[in-house]
PDB file of C-alpha atoms in Angstrom:
ATOM      1  CA  UNK A   1      -0.034   0.247   0.054  1.00 50.00           C
ATOM      2  CA  UNK A   2       1.896   4.010  -1.287  1.00 85.00           C
ATOM      3  CA  UNK A   3       1.473   6.024   1.715  1.00 92.00           C
ATOM      4  CA  UNK A   4       1.101   9.175   0.756  1.00 94.00           C
ATOM      5  CA  UNK A   5      -1.824   9.945  -1.712  1.00 93.00           C
ATOM      6  CA  UNK A   6      -0.403  13.762  -3.043  1.00 94.00           C
ATOM      7  CA  UNK A   7       2.778  13.361  -1.843  1.00 96.00           C
ATOM      8  CA  UNK A   8       5.383  11.373  -0.683  1.00 96.00           C
ATOM      9  CA  UNK A   9       8.211  13.818   0.898  1.00 98.00           C
ATOM     10  CA  UNK A  10      12.099  12.583   1.407  1.00 97.00           C
ATOM     11  CA  UNK A  11      13.676  15.652   0.416  1.00 98.00           C
ATOM     12  CA  UNK A  12      13.403  19.341   1.587  1.00 98.00           C
ATOM     13  CA  UNK A  13       9.571  21.080   0.619  1.00 98.00           C
ATOM     14  CA  UNK A  14       8.509  24.245   0.770  1.00 98.00           C
ATOM     15  CA  UNK A  15       4.934  24.819  -0.126  1.00 98.00           C
ATOM     16  CA  UNK A  16       2.977  27.808  -0.210  1.00 98.00           C
ATOM     17  CA  UNK A  17      -0.413  28.568  -0.951  1.00 98.00           C
ATOM     18  CA  UNK A  18      -1.286  25.519  -2.191  1.00 97.00           C
ATOM     19  CA  UNK A  19      -4.341  23.033  -2.274  1.00 97.00           C
ATOM     20  CA  UNK A  20      -3.856  19.709  -1.223  1.00 97.00           C
ATOM     21  CA  UNK A  21      -7.458  17.635  -1.990  1.00 96.00           C
ATOM     22  CA  UNK A  22      -9.245  14.876  -2.393  1.00 94.00           C
ATOM     23  CA  UNK A  23      -6.340  12.836  -1.881  1.00 93.00           C
ATOM     24  CA  UNK A  24      -5.648   8.898  -0.936  1.00 90.00           C
ATOM     25  CA  UNK A  25      -2.863   6.946   0.329  1.00 90.00           C
ATOM     26  CA  UNK A  26      -3.243   3.398  -0.991  1.00 81.00           C
ATOM     27  CA  UNK A  27      -5.320   0.197   0.674  1.00 71.00           C
ATOM     28  CA  UNK A  28      -4.050  -2.666   2.280  1.00 53.00           C
ATOM     29  CA  UNK A  29      -5.125  -5.996   1.529  1.00 51.00           C
ATOM     30  CA  UNK A  30      -4.600  -9.715   1.305  1.00 45.00           C
ATOM     31  CA  UNK A  31      -3.076 -12.397  -1.006  1.00 40.00           C
ATOM     32  CA  UNK A  32      -6.171 -14.286  -3.210  1.00 41.00           C
ATOM     33  CA  UNK A  33      -6.801 -16.956  -0.650  1.00 43.00           C
ATOM     34  CA  UNK A  34      -6.584 -14.212   2.371  1.00 48.00           C
ATOM     35  CA  UNK A  35      -4.416 -15.809   4.717  1.00 48.00           C
ATOM     36  CA  UNK A  36      -1.820 -13.349   4.402  1.00 48.00           C
ATOM     37  CA  UNK A  37      -1.476  -9.963   4.253  1.00 49.00           C
ATOM     38  CA  UNK A  38       0.655  -8.292   1.065  1.00 50.00           C
ATOM     39  CA  UNK A  39       0.339  -4.950   3.323  1.00 50.00           C
ATOM     40  CA  UNK A  40      -0.525  -4.602   7.181  1.00 55.00           C
ATOM     41  CA  UNK A  41      -1.967  -1.392   6.845  1.00 61.00           C
ATOM     42  CA  UNK A  42      -3.495   1.285   4.324  1.00 75.00           C
ATOM     43  CA  UNK A  43      -0.978   3.950   3.266  1.00 85.00           C
ATOM     44  CA  UNK A  44       0.137   6.388   5.001  1.00 92.00           C
ATOM     45  CA  UNK A  45      -0.614  10.216   4.884  1.00 95.00           C
ATOM     46  CA  UNK A  46      -3.900  10.325   2.918  1.00 94.00           C
ATOM     47  CA  UNK A  47      -2.403  14.281   1.457  1.00 97.00           C
ATOM     48  CA  UNK A  48       1.251  13.744   2.387  1.00 98.00           C
ATOM     49  CA  UNK A  49       4.071  11.226   3.518  1.00 97.00           C
ATOM     50  CA  UNK A  50       6.035  12.657   5.576  1.00 98.00           C
ATOM     51  CA  UNK A  51       9.154  10.715   6.083  1.00 97.00           C
ATOM     52  CA  UNK A  52      12.159  10.678   9.230  1.00 97.00           C
ATOM     53  CA  UNK A  53      14.870  12.327   7.190  1.00 95.00           C
ATOM     54  CA  UNK A  54      11.905  15.226   5.446  1.00 98.00           C
ATOM     55  CA  UNK A  55      12.605  17.916   5.951  1.00 98.00           C
ATOM     56  CA  UNK A  56       8.263  20.272   5.146  1.00 98.00           C
ATOM     57  CA  UNK A  57       6.878  23.492   5.661  1.00 98.00           C
ATOM     58  CA  UNK A  58       3.579  25.086   4.350  1.00 98.00           C
ATOM     59  CA  UNK A  59       2.675  28.127   3.957  1.00 98.00           C
ATOM     60  CA  UNK A  60      -1.301  29.311   3.459  1.00 98.00           C
ATOM     61  CA  UNK A  61      -1.950  25.753   2.028  1.00 98.00           C
ATOM     62  CA  UNK A  62      -5.153  23.425   2.994  1.00 98.00           C
ATOM     63  CA  UNK A  63      -5.167  20.597   3.470  1.00 98.00           C
ATOM     64  CA  UNK A  64      -9.083  18.579   2.944  1.00 97.00           C
ATOM     65  CA  UNK A  65     -11.138  15.638   2.466  1.00 96.00           C
ATOM     66  CA  UNK A  66      -7.647  14.021   1.943  1.00 95.00           C
ATOM     67  CA  UNK A  67      -7.870   9.763   3.408  1.00 92.00           C
ATOM     68  CA  UNK A  68      -5.493   7.789   4.649  1.00 91.00           C
ATOM     69  CA  UNK A  69      -5.347   4.388   3.276  1.00 84.00           C
ATOM     70  CA  UNK A  70      -7.242   1.367   4.455  1.00 77.00           C
ATOM     71  CA  UNK A  71      -8.610  -2.311   4.105  1.00 63.00           C
ATOM     72  CA  UNK A  72     -11.406  -2.696   2.338  1.00 53.00           C
ATOM     73  CA  UNK A  73     -12.640  -6.712   2.035  1.00 50.00           C
ATOM     74  CA  UNK A  74     -14.422  -6.350   4.905  1.00 46.00           C
ATOM     75  CA  UNK A  75     -12.814  -8.934   7.209  1.00 46.00           C
ATOM     76  CA  UNK A  76     -10.317 -11.062   6.388  1.00 45.00           C
ATOM     77  CA  UNK A  77      -9.001 -14.759   7.341  1.00 46.00           C
ATOM     78  CA  UNK A  78      -7.702 -16.772   9.866  1.00 47.00           C
ATOM     79  CA  UNK A  79      -7.435 -14.582  12.429  1.00 49.00           C
ATOM     80  CA  UNK A  80      -5.544 -11.780  10.836  1.00 54.00           C
ATOM     81  CA  UNK A  81      -6.620  -8.425  11.953  1.00 59.00           C
ATOM     82  CA  UNK A  82      -5.501  -5.043   9.739  1.00 67.00           C
ATOM     83  CA  UNK A  83      -5.596  -1.781  10.493  1.00 73.00           C
ATOM     84  CA  UNK A  84      -6.610   1.584   8.620  1.00 78.00           C
ATOM     85  CA  UNK A  85      -3.732   3.771   8.084  1.00 85.00           C
ATOM     86  CA  UNK A  86      -2.767   6.794   9.869  1.00 92.00           C
ATOM     87  CA  UNK A  87      -3.043  10.706   9.145  1.00 94.00           C
ATOM     88  CA  UNK A  88      -6.268  11.520   7.539  1.00 94.00           C
ATOM     89  CA  UNK A  89      -4.581  14.281   6.206  1.00 97.00           C
ATOM     90  CA  UNK A  90      -0.239  14.621   7.086  1.00 98.00           C
ATOM     91  CA  UNK A  91       1.416  11.584   7.993  1.00 97.00           C
ATOM     92  CA  UNK A  92       4.697  13.119  10.299  1.00 98.00           C
ATOM     93  CA  UNK A  93       7.386  11.050  10.196  1.00 98.00           C
ATOM     94  CA  UNK A  94       9.634  13.913   9.971  1.00 98.00           C
ATOM     95  CA  UNK A  95      10.226  17.840  10.511  1.00 98.00           C
ATOM     96  CA  UNK A  96       7.654  20.488   9.767  1.00 98.00           C
ATOM     97  CA  UNK A  97       6.114  23.346   9.976  1.00 98.00           C
ATOM     98  CA  UNK A  98       3.055  24.842   9.135  1.00 98.00           C
ATOM     99  CA  UNK A  99       1.775  28.486   9.274  1.00 98.00           C
ATOM    100  CA  UNK A 100      -1.607  30.088   8.702  1.00 98.00           C
ATOM    101  CA  UNK A 101      -2.821  26.818   6.842  1.00 98.00           C
ATOM    102  CA  UNK A 102      -6.627  24.803   7.240  1.00 98.00           C
ATOM    103  CA  UNK A 103      -6.661  21.386   8.053  1.00 98.00           C
ATOM    104  CA  UNK A 104      -9.832  20.290   7.676  1.00 98.00           C
ATOM    105  CA  UNK A 105     -12.403  17.001   6.922  1.00 97.00           C
ATOM    106  CA  UNK A 106      -9.390  14.632   6.309  1.00 96.00           C
ATOM    107  CA  UNK A 107     -10.240  10.503   7.744  1.00 92.00           C
ATOM    108  CA  UNK A 108      -7.970   7.706   8.577  1.00 89.00           C
ATOM    109  CA  UNK A 109      -7.830   4.571   7.247  1.00 80.00           C
ATOM    110  CA  UNK A 110     -10.998   2.230   7.574  1.00 75.00           C
ATOM    111  CA  UNK A 111      -9.863  -1.216   9.257  1.00 71.00           C
ATOM    112  CA  UNK A 112     -11.552  -5.007   8.550  1.00 62.00           C
ATOM    113  CA  UNK A 113     -14.357  -5.677   9.833  1.00 59.00           C
ATOM    114  CA  UNK A 114     -13.292  -8.279  11.612  1.00 54.00           C
ATOM    115  CA  UNK A 115     -12.497 -12.066  10.607  1.00 53.00           C
ATOM    116  CA  UNK A 116     -14.001 -15.372   9.061  1.00 51.00           C
ATOM    117  CA  UNK A 117     -13.683 -17.160  11.817  1.00 54.00           C
ATOM    118  CA  UNK A 118     -15.097 -14.878  14.675  1.00 56.00           C
ATOM    119  CA  UNK A 119     -11.766 -12.846  15.169  1.00 57.00           C
ATOM    120  CA  UNK A 120     -11.644  -9.589  16.493  1.00 62.00           C
ATOM    121  CA  UNK A 121     -11.773  -6.235  14.015  1.00 65.00           C
ATOM    122  CA  UNK A 122      -8.945  -3.684  13.775  1.00 68.00           C
ATOM    123  CA  UNK A 123      -9.179   0.325  14.739  1.00 74.00           C
ATOM    124  CA  UNK A 124      -9.674   2.948  11.908  1.00 79.00           C
ATOM    125  CA  UNK A 125      -6.336   5.121  12.146  1.00 86.00           C
ATOM    126  CA  UNK A 126      -5.320   8.114  14.343  1.00 92.00           C
ATOM    127  CA  UNK A 127      -4.279  11.341  13.870  1.00 95.00           C
ATOM    128  CA  UNK A 128      -7.887  12.399  11.380  1.00 95.00           C
ATOM    129  CA  UNK A 129      -5.991  15.622  11.184  1.00 97.00           C
ATOM    130  CA  UNK A 130      -2.088  15.016  12.116  1.00 98.00           C
ATOM    131  CA  UNK A 131      -0.702  11.878  12.939  1.00 97.00           C
ATOM    132  CA  UNK A 132       2.850  12.940  14.233  1.00 98.00           C
ATOM    133  CA  UNK A 133       5.113   9.673  15.057  1.00 97.00           C
ATOM    134  CA  UNK A 134       7.357   9.004  17.469  1.00 97.00           C
ATOM    135  CA  UNK A 135      10.116   9.795  15.415  1.00 97.00           C
ATOM    136  CA  UNK A 136       8.428  13.420  14.386  1.00 98.00           C
ATOM    137  CA  UNK A 137       8.586  17.464  14.844  1.00 98.00           C
ATOM    138  CA  UNK A 138       5.556  19.554  14.764  1.00 98.00           C
ATOM    139  CA  UNK A 139       5.691  23.609  14.957  1.00 98.00           C
ATOM    140  CA  UNK A 140       2.236  24.428  14.246  1.00 98.00           C
ATOM    141  CA  UNK A 141       1.199  28.615  14.197  1.00 98.00           C
ATOM    142  CA  UNK A 142      -1.740  30.026  13.339  1.00 98.00           C
ATOM    143  CA  UNK A 143      -2.916  27.123  11.859  1.00 98.00           C
ATOM    144  CA  UNK A 144      -6.891  25.710  12.437  1.00 98.00           C
ATOM    145  CA  UNK A 145      -7.325  22.020  12.780  1.00 98.00           C
ATOM    146  CA  UNK A 146     -11.129  20.878  12.429  1.00 97.00           C
ATOM    147  CA  UNK A 147     -14.105  18.613  11.286  1.00 96.00           C
ATOM    148  CA  UNK A 148     -11.287  15.926  10.970  1.00 96.00           C
ATOM    149  CA  UNK A 149     -12.015  12.180  12.005  1.00 91.00           C
ATOM    150  CA  UNK A 150     -11.162   9.034  12.387  1.00 89.00           C
ATOM    151  CA  UNK A 151     -13.145   6.744  10.777  1.00 74.00           C
ATOM    152  CA  UNK A 152     -15.857   4.408  12.240  1.00 61.00           C
ATOM    153  CA  UNK A 153     -15.636   0.522  11.486  1.00 46.00           C
ATOM    154  CA  UNK A 154     -19.197   1.356   9.435  1.00 48.00           C
ATOM    155  CA  UNK A 155     -17.566   3.841   7.976  1.00 50.00           C
ATOM    156  CA  UNK A 156     -19.232   6.576   9.040  1.00 49.00           C
ATOM    157  CA  UNK A 157     -18.268   9.525  11.448  1.00 50.00           C
ATOM    158  CA  UNK A 158     -20.095   9.371  15.003  1.00 45.00           C
ATOM    159  CA  UNK A 159     -21.266   5.336  14.668  1.00 43.00           C
ATOM    160  CA  UNK A 160     -18.348   2.733  15.696  1.00 45.00           C
ATOM    161  CA  UNK A 161     -18.948   0.508  18.822  1.00 47.00           C
ATOM    162  CA  UNK A 162     -15.864   2.009  20.247  1.00 48.00           C
ATOM    163  CA  UNK A 163     -14.330  -1.201  20.829  1.00 51.00           C
ATOM    164  CA  UNK A 164     -13.231   0.368  16.827  1.00 63.00           C
ATOM    165  CA  UNK A 165     -12.044   3.879  16.878  1.00 73.00           C
ATOM    166  CA  UNK A 166      -9.254   5.316  16.101  1.00 84.00           C
ATOM    167  CA  UNK A 167      -7.481   8.154  18.894  1.00 90.00           C
ATOM    168  CA  UNK A 168      -6.786  11.184  17.917  1.00 93.00           C
ATOM    169  CA  UNK A 169      -9.520  13.210  15.537  1.00 93.00           C
ATOM    170  CA  UNK A 170      -7.640  16.382  15.456  1.00 96.00           C
ATOM    171  CA  UNK A 171      -4.072  15.655  15.273  1.00 97.00           C
ATOM    172  CA  UNK A 172      -2.622  12.374  17.029  1.00 96.00           C
ATOM    173  CA  UNK A 173       1.109  13.576  18.814  1.00 98.00           C
ATOM    174  CA  UNK A 174       3.688  10.814  19.562  1.00 97.00           C
ATOM    175  CA  UNK A 175       6.742  12.404  19.074  1.00 98.00           C
ATOM    176  CA  UNK A 176       7.701  16.686  19.694  1.00 98.00           C
ATOM    177  CA  UNK A 177       4.524  19.151  19.455  1.00 98.00           C
ATOM    178  CA  UNK A 178       3.856  22.709  19.205  1.00 98.00           C
ATOM    179  CA  UNK A 179       0.421  24.783  18.495  1.00 98.00           C
ATOM    180  CA  UNK A 180       1.008  28.723  18.849  1.00 98.00           C
ATOM    181  CA  UNK A 181      -2.174  30.920  18.171  1.00 98.00           C
ATOM    182  CA  UNK A 182      -4.301  28.030  16.653  1.00 98.00           C
ATOM    183  CA  UNK A 183      -7.918  26.661  16.763  1.00 98.00           C
ATOM    184  CA  UNK A 184      -8.237  22.808  17.662  1.00 97.00           C
ATOM    185  CA  UNK A 185     -11.744  22.114  16.832  1.00 97.00           C
ATOM    186  CA  UNK A 186     -14.773  19.945  16.393  1.00 95.00           C
ATOM    187  CA  UNK A 187     -12.474  16.935  15.082  1.00 94.00           C
ATOM    188  CA  UNK A 188     -14.764  13.406  15.829  1.00 88.00           C
TER     189      UNK A 188
END
């Protein structure tokens, strides 16, 4: 499954006055006999995947209606649990600086719905707007993060049994994260 539906950054990328809109990272899948996962999760970063050594700077940009990859096969077999991918808008493993940007209406990937043999479903991805990994460094200034969500098992926000929901509708952070003069609201 391919990471970075719109952009896969492994270098230094500077962007200004741009739109990243309706991109989708690759979906996960299994072999034809449904026993062996080909990709254990969908592609990370619906709009952008920023790799561990990469530097990303964005000014006055809109990142909206993007989607991280999911598992689109319904149920899987042999108790293989497949999770949806993280980072509906941006998956950051490197360093990123965003100023005056809007990250909105992005969603994480869907999980598998369980297994034919009664196994548990996977979970949807973390970080509907932004996923900042343990190696990630993120700085937001004057940004708006709104109306992002982690996908429910039914593919509809707000309708989930609670067991498969990802965390951090707007932002999921396990690294170094700073937000200054930002609005982070109405994420699910």
